[in-house]
XYZ file of C-alpha atoms in Angstrom:
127
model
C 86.899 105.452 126.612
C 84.780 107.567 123.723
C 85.092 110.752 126.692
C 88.570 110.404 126.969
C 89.278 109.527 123.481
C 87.148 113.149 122.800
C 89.302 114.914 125.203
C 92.713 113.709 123.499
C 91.812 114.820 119.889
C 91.719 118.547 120.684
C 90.571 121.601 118.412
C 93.217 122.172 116.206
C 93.165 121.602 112.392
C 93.839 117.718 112.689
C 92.008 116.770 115.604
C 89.415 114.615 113.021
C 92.214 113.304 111.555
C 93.606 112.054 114.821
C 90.282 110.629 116.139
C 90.324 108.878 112.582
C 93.561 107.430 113.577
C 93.121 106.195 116.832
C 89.760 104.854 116.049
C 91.132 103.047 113.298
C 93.852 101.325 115.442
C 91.535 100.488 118.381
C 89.543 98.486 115.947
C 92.549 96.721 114.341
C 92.555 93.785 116.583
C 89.061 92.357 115.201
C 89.028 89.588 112.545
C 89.093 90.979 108.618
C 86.295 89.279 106.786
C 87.679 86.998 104.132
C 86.149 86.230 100.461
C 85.403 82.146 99.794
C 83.641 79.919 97.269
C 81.013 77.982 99.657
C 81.698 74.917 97.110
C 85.051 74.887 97.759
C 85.080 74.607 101.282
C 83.592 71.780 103.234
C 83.072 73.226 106.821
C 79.861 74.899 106.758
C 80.534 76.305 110.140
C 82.739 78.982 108.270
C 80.168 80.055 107.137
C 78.680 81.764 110.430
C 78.700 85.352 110.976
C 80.110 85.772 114.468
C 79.027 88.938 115.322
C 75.659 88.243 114.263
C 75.078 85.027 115.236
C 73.615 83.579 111.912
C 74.850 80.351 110.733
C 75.211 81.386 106.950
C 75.775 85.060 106.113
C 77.068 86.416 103.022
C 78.336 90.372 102.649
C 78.661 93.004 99.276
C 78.227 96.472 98.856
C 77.871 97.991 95.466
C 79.211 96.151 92.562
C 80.564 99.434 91.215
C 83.449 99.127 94.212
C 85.018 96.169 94.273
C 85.231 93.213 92.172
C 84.485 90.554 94.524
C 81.110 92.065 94.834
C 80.608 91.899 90.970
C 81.070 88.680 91.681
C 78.859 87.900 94.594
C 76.182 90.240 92.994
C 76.308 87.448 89.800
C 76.080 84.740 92.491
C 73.329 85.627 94.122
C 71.069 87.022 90.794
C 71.873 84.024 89.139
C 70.951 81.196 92.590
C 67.945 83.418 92.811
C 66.853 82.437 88.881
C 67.551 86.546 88.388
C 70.578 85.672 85.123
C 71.861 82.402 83.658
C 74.044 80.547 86.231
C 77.649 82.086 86.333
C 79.967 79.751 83.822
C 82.979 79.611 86.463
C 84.074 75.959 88.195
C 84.385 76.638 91.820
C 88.286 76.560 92.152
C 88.390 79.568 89.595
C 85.690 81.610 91.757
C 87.932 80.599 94.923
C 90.850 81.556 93.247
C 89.569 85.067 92.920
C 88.475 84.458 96.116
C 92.041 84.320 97.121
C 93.206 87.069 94.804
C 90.634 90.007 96.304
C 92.212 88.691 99.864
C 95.624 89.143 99.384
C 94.746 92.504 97.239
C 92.484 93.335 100.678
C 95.250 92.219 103.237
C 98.061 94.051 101.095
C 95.765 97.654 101.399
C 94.634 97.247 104.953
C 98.798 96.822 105.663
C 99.898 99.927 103.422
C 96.376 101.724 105.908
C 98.063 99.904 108.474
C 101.647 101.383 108.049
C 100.037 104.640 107.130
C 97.824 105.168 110.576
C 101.427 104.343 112.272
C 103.313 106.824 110.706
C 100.341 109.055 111.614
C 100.588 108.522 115.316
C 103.933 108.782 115.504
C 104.189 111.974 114.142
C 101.073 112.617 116.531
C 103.120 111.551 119.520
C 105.931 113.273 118.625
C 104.706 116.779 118.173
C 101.868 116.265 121.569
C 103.030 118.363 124.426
């Protein structure tokens, strides 16, 4: 698939743009990751990192990206004894919970829409 997918992008100007693009939509099928308060749900097997295989798995980046991983950054410092415990009830953490997943699924459709328009124009202009 990679060979073939390489032999489809060309030379030109946009050929990393298009191999961008079509990488991007091959891997759209796969399950987003979603943002949750472990107090709030019950169901521990939600918990499990598929992929992995590890029955509890928890994911951040840099807390200067994204404000969910502020948050889990606090979390973690402050289970760890790092800070002071974080002065939030669990249904207001899962409520930003919620909020940074709609924010999430609302960009990833806009990237989404954007990729589309992309290969059509792609398709359109291919000899």
């Amino acid at each position: 698939l990679q060979k073939s997918l390489n032999e489809t992008f060309g030379a030109d100007q946009y050929s990393r743009a298009r191999k961008e693009v079509l990488t991007y939509m091959f891997s759209r099928p796969m399950q987003m990751a979603l943002y949750f308060c472990t107090g709030a749900l019950r169901d521990e097997t939600l918990f499990h990192h598929y992929a992995l295989n590890v029955p509890f798995y928890t994911h951040f980046t840099s807390p200067i990206r994204r404000y969910a991983d502020i948050i889990v950054h606090r979390l973690l410092s402050a289970s760890l004894g790092a800070r002071s415990p974080i002065k939030m009830e669990k249904e207001a953490i899962q409520k930003q919970a919620d909020h940074c997943n709609d924010r999430k699924m609302a960009s990833k459709r806009v990237q989404e829409l954007s990729a589309d328009l992309f290969f059509s124009i792609f398709v359109r202009v291919r000899p």
